[in-house]
PDB file of C-alpha atoms in Angstrom:
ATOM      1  CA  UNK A 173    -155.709  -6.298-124.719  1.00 69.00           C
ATOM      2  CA  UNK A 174    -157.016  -2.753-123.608  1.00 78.00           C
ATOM      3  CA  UNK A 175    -160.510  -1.633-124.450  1.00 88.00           C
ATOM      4  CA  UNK A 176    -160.568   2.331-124.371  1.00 91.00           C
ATOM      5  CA  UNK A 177    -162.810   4.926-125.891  1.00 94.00           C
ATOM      6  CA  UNK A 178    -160.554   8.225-126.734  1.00 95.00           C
ATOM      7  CA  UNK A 179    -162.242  11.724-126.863  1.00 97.00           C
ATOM      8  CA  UNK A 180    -160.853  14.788-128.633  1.00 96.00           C
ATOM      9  CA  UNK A 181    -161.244  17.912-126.169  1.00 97.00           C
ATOM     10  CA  UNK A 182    -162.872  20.916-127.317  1.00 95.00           C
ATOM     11  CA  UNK A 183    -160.254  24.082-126.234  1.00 94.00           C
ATOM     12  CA  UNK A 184    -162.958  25.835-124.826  1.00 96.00           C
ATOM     13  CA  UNK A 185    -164.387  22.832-123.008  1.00 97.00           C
ATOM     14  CA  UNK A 186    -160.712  21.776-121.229  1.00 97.00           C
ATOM     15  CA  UNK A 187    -161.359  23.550-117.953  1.00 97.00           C
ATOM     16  CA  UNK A 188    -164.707  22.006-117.479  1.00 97.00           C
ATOM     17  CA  UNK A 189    -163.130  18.464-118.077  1.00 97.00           C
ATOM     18  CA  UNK A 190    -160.274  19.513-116.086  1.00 96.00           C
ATOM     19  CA  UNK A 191    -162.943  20.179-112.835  1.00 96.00           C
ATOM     20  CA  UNK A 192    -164.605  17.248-113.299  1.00 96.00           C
ATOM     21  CA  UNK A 193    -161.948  14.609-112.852  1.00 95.00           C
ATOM     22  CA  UNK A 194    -160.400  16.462-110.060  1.00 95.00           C
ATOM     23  CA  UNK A 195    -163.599  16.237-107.885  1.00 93.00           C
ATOM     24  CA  UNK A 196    -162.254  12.913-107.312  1.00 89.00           C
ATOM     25  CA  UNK A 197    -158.899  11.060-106.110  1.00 93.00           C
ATOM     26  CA  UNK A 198    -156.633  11.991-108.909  1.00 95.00           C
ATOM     27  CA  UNK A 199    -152.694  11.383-109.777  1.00 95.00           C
ATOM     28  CA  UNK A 200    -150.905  13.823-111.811  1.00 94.00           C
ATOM     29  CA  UNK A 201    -147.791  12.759-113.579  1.00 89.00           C
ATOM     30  CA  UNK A 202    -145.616  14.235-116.211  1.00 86.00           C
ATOM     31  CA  UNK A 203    -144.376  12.163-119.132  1.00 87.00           C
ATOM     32  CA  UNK A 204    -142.264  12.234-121.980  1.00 88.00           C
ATOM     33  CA  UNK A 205    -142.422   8.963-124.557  1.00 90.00           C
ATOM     34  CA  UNK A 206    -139.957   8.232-127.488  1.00 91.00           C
ATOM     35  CA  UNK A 207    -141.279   6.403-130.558  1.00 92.00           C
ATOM     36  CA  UNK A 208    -139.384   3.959-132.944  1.00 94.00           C
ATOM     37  CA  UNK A 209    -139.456   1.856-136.119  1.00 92.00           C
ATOM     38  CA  UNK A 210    -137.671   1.608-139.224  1.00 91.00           C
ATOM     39  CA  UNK A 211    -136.131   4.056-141.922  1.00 88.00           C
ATOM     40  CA  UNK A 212    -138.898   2.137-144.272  1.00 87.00           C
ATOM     41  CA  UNK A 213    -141.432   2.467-141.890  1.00 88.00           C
ATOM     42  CA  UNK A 214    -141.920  -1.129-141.162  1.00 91.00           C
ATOM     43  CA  UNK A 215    -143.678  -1.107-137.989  1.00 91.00           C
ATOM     44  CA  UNK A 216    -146.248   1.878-138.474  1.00 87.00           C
ATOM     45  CA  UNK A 217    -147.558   0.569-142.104  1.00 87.00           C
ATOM     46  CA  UNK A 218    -148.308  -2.847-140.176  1.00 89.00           C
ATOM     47  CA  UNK A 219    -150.024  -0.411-137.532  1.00 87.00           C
ATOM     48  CA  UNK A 220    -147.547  -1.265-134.461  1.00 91.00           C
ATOM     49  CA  UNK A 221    -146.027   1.345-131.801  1.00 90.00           C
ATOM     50  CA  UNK A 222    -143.042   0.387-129.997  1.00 95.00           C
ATOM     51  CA  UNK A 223    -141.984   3.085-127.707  1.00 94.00           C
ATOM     52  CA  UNK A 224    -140.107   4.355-124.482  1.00 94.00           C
ATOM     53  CA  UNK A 225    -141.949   6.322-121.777  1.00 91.00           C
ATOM     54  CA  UNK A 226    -140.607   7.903-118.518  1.00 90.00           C
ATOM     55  CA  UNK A 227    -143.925   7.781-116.303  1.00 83.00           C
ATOM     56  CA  UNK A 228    -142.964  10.101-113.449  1.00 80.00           C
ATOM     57  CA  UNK A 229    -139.234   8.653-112.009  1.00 87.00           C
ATOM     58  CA  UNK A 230    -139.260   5.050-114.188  1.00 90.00           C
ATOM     59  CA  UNK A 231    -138.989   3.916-118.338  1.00 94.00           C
ATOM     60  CA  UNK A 232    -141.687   1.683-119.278  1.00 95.00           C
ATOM     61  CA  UNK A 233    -141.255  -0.205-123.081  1.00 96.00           C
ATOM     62  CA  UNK A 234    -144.394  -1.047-124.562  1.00 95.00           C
ATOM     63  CA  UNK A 235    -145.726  -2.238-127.871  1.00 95.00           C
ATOM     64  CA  UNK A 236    -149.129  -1.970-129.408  1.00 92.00           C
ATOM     65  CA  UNK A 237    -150.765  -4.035-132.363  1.00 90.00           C
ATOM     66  CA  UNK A 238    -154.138  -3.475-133.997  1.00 81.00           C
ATOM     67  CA  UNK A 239    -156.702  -5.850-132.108  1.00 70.00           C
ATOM     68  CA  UNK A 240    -159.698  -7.154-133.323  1.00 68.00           C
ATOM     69  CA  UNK A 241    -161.814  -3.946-133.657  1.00 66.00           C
ATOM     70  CA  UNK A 242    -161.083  -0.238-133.585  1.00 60.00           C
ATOM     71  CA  UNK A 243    -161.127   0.551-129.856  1.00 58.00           C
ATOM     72  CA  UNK A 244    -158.523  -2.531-128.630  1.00 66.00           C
ATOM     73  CA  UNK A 245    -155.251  -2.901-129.046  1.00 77.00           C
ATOM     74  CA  UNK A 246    -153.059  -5.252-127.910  1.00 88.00           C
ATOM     75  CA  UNK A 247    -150.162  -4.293-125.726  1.00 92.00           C
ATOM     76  CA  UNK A 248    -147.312  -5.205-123.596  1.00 94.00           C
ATOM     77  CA  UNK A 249    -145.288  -3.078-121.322  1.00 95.00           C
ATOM     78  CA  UNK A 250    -141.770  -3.684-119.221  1.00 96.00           C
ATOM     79  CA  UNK A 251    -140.659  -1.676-116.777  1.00 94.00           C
ATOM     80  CA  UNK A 252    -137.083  -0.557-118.032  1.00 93.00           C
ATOM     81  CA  UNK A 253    -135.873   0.923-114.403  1.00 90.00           C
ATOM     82  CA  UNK A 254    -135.543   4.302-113.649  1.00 90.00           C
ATOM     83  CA  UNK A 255    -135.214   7.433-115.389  1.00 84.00           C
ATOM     84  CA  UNK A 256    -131.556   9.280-115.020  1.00 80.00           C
ATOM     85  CA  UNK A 257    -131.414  13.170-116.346  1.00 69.00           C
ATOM     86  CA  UNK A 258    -130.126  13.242-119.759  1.00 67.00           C
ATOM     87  CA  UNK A 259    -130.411   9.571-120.415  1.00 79.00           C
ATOM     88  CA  UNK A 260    -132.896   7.122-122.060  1.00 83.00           C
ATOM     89  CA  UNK A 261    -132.361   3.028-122.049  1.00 89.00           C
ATOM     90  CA  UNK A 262    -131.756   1.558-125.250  1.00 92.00           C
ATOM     91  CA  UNK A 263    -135.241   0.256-127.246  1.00 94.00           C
ATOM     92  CA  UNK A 264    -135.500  -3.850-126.710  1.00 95.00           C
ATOM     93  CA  UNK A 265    -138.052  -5.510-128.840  1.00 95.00           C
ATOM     94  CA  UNK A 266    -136.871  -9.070-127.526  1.00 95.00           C
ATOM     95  CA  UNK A 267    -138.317  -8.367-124.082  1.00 96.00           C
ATOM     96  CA  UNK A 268    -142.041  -8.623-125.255  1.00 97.00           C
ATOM     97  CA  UNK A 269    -141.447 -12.351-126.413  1.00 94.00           C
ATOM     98  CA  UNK A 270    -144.557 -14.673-125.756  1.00 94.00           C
ATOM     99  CA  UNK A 271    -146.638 -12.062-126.288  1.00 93.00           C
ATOM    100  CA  UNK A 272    -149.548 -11.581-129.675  1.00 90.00           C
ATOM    101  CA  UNK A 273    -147.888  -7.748-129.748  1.00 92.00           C
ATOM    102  CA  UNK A 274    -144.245  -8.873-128.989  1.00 93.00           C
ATOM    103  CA  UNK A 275    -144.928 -11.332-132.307  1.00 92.00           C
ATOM    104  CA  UNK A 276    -145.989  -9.002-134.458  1.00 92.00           C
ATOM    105  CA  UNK A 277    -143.746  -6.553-133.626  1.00 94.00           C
ATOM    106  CA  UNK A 278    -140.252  -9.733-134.741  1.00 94.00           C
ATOM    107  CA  UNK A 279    -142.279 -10.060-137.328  1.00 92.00           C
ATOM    108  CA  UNK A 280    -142.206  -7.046-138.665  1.00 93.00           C
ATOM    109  CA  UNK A 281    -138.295  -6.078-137.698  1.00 93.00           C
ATOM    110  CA  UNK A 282    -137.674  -9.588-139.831  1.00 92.00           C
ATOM    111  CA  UNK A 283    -139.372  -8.684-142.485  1.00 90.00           C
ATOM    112  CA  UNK A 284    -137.732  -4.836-142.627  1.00 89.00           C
ATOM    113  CA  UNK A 285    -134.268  -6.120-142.290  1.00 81.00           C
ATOM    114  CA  UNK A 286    -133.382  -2.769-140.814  1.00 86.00           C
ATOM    115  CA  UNK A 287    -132.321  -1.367-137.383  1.00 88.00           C
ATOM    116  CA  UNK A 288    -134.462   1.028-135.158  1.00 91.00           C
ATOM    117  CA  UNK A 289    -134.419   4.692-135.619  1.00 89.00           C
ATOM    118  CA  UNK A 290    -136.084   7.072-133.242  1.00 88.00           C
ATOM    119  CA  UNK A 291    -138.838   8.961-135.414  1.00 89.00           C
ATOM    120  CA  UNK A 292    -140.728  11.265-132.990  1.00 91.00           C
ATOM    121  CA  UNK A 293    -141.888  11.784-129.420  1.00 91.00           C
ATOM    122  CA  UNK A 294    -144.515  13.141-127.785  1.00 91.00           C
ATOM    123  CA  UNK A 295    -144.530  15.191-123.840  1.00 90.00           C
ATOM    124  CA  UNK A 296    -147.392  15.712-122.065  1.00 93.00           C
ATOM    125  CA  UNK A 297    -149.237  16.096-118.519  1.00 94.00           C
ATOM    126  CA  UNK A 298    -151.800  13.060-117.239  1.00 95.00           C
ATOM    127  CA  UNK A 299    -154.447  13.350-115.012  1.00 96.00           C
ATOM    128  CA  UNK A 300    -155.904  10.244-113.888  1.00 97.00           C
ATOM    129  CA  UNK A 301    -158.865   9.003-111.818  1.00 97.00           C
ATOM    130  CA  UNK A 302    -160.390   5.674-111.018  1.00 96.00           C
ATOM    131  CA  UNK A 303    -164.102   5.646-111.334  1.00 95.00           C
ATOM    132  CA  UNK A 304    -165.957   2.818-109.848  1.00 93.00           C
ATOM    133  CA  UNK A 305    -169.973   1.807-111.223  1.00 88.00           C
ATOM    134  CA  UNK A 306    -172.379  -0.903-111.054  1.00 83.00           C
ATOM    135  CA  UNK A 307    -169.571  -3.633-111.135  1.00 88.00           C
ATOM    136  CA  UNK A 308    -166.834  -1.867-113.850  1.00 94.00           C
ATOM    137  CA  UNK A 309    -163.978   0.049-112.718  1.00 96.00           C
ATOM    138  CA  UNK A 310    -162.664   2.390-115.502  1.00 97.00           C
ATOM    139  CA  UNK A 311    -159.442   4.733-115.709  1.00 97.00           C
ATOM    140  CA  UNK A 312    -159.733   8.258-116.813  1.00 97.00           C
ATOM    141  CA  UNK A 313    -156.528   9.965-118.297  1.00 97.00           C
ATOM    142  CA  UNK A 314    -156.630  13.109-119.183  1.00 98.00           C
ATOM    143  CA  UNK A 315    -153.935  14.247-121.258  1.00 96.00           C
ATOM    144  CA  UNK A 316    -152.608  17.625-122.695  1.00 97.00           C
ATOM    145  CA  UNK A 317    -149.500  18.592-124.297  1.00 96.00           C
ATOM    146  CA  UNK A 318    -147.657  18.069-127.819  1.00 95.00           C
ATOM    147  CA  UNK A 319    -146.297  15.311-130.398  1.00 94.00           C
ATOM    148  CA  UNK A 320    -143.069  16.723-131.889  1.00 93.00           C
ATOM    149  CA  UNK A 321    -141.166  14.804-134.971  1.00 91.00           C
ATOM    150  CA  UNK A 322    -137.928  14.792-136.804  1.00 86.00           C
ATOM    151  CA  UNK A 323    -137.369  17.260-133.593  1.00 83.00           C
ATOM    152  CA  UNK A 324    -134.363  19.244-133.732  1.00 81.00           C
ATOM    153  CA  UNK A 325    -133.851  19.818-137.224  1.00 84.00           C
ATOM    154  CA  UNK A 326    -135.201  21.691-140.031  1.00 88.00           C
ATOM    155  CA  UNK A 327    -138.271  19.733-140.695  1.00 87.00           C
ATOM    156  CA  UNK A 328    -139.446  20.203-136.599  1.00 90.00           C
ATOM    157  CA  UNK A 329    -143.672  19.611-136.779  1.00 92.00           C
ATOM    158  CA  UNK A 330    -145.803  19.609-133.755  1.00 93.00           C
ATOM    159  CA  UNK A 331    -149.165  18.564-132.859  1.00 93.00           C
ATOM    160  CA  UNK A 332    -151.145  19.504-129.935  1.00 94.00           C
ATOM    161  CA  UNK A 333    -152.661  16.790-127.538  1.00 95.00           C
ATOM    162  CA  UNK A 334    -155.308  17.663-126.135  1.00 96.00           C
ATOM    163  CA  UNK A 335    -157.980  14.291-125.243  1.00 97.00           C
ATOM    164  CA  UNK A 336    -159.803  12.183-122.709  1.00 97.00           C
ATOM    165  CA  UNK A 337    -159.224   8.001-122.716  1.00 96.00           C
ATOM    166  CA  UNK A 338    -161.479   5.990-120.694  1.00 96.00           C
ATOM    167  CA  UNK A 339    -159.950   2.462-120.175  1.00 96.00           C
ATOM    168  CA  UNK A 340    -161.747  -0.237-118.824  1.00 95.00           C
ATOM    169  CA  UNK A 341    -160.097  -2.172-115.840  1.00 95.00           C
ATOM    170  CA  UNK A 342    -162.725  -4.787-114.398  1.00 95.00           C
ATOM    171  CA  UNK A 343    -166.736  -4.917-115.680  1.00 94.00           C
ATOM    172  CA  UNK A 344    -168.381  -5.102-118.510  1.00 93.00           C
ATOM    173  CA  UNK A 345    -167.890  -3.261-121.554  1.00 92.00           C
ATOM    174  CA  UNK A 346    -171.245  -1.651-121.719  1.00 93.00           C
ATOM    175  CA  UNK A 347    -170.767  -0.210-118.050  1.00 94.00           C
ATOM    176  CA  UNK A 348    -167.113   1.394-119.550  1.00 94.00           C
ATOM    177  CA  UNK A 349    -169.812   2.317-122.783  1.00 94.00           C
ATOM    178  CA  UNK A 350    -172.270   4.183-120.464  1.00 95.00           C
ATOM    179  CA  UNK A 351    -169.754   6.269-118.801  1.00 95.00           C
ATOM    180  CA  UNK A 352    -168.010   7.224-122.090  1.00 96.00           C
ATOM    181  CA  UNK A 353    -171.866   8.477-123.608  1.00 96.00           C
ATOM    182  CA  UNK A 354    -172.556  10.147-120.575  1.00 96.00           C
ATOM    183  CA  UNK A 355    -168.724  12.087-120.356  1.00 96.00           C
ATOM    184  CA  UNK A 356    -168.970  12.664-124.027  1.00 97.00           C
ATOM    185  CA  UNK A 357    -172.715  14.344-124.010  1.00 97.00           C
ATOM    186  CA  UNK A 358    -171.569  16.441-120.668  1.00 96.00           C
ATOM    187  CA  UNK A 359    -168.871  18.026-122.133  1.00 97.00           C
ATOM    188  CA  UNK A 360    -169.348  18.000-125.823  1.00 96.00           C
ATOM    189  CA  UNK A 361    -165.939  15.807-126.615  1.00 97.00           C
ATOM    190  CA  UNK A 362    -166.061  13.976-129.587  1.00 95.00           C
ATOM    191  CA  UNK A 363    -164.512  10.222-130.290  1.00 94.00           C
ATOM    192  CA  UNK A 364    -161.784   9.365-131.824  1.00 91.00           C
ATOM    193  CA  UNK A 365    -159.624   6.617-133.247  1.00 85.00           C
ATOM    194  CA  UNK A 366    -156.324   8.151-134.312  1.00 87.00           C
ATOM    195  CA  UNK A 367    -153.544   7.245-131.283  1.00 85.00           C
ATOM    196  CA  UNK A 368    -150.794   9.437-130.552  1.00 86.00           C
ATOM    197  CA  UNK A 369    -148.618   7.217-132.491  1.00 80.00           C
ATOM    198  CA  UNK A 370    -150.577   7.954-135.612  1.00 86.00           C
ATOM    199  CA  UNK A 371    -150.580  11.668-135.003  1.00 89.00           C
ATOM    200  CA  UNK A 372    -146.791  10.835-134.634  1.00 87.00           C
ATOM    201  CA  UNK A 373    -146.938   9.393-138.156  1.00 83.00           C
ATOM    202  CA  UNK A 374    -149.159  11.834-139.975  1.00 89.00           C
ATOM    203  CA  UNK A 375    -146.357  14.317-139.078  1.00 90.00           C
ATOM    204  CA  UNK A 376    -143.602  12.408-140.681  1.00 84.00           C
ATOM    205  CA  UNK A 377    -145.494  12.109-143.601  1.00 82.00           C
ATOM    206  CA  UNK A 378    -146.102  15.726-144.470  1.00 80.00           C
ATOM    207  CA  UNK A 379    -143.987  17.013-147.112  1.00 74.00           C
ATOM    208  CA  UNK A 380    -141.085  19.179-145.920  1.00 63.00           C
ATOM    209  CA  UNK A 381    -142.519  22.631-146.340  1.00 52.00           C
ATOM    210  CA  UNK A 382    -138.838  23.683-146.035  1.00 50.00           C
ATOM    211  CA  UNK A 383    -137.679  22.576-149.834  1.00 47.00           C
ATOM    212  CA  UNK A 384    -138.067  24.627-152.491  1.00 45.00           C
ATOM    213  CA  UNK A 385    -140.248  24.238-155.302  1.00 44.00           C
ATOM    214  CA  UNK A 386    -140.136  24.665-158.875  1.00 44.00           C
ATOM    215  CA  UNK A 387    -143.206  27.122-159.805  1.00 41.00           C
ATOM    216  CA  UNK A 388    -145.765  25.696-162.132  1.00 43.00           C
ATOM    217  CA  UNK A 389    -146.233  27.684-164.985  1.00 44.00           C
ATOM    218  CA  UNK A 390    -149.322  30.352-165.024  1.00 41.00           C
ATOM    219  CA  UNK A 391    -152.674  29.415-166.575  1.00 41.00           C
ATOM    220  CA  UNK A 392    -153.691  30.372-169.730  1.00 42.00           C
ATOM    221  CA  UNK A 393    -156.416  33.707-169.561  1.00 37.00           C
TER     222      UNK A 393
END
């Protein structure tokens, strides 16, 4: 189970955020991350995420479940191997077996009866940094970039990324709480709850601007 808080980055407030984590030991990586679930939408209306990410030279699978509360999850990852240009592995829901996600997410493929279709993506740049206080250690990730769905085609939508997570690794929660408050008030972010994978989903939602309309008729004067 992760326990994160996730901050939406003012624009005009990036470079300041941007300063800040680097005046420590960071790691920059680039990653790319395909998401999946059924043509019914079986996994993302029972709020899972199974997905594919290339972190830097490797594929990680992971899969995400609501937790108990709206800042944890709970997740699984495998590490798939590494990446080769042009190439992706195939999505394995099987491999998260014994695991609460890895449950939920044969649960849900039982229930929807249907095979796995890639619905969007998202690429993007991370910045992280390890910050270490009173007793809890807690990851910062800064990330920036876009979530693209039903890419290549007509109906191509795009998000921006553009946030701050703080994760907690070791402590207690109320260390990882006092670190968010005092990031959040320095830099005026503001928290959110919506995951990539939801931004992800809002975009296949939206109608398809693309198909034409029948005009409605004009009011009567």
């Amino acid at each position: 189970m992760e326990i994160e808080f996730k901050f939406c980055i003012p624009l005009d407030r990036l470079a300041a955020v941007q300063a800040a984590l680097r005046r420590g030991r960071c790691t920059a990586i680039r990653m790319e991350a395909r998401y999946f679930d059924t043509p019914d939408g079986a996994l993302g209306s029972r709020g899972i995420a199974f997905r594919l990410r290339r972190e830097g030279d490797q594929w990680v699978q992971t899969v995400k479940a609501l937790g108990d509360g709206p800042l944890d999850r709970q997740e699984h990852n495998v590490a798939r191997g590494p990446a080769i240009a042009g190439t992706a592995p195939e999505p394995q829901p099987q491999l998260h077996s014994g695991t609460v996600a890895g449950a939920r997410l044969q649960q849900a493929l039982q229930a929807a009866g249907s095979p796995l279709v890639e619905t969007y993506g998202t690429e993007m740049d991370r910045l992280t940094r390890d910050i270490t206080r009173q007793g809890t250690v807690v990851e910062l990730a800064l990330d920036t970039g876009r979530v693209v769905a039903h890419r290549g085609t007509a109906r191509q939508a795009e998000a921006p990324i553009c946030e701050l997570e703080l994760e907690l690794k070791t402590g207690p929660v109320t260390g990882l709480a006092a670190l968010a408050a005092q990031w959040a008030t320095r830099h005026g972010l503001y928290l959110s709850t919506v995951s990539k994978a939801e931004r992800g989903e809002r975009l296949l939602a939206a109608p398809d601007r693309s198909s034409p309309r029948k005009a409605r008729p004009p009011a009567p004067l």
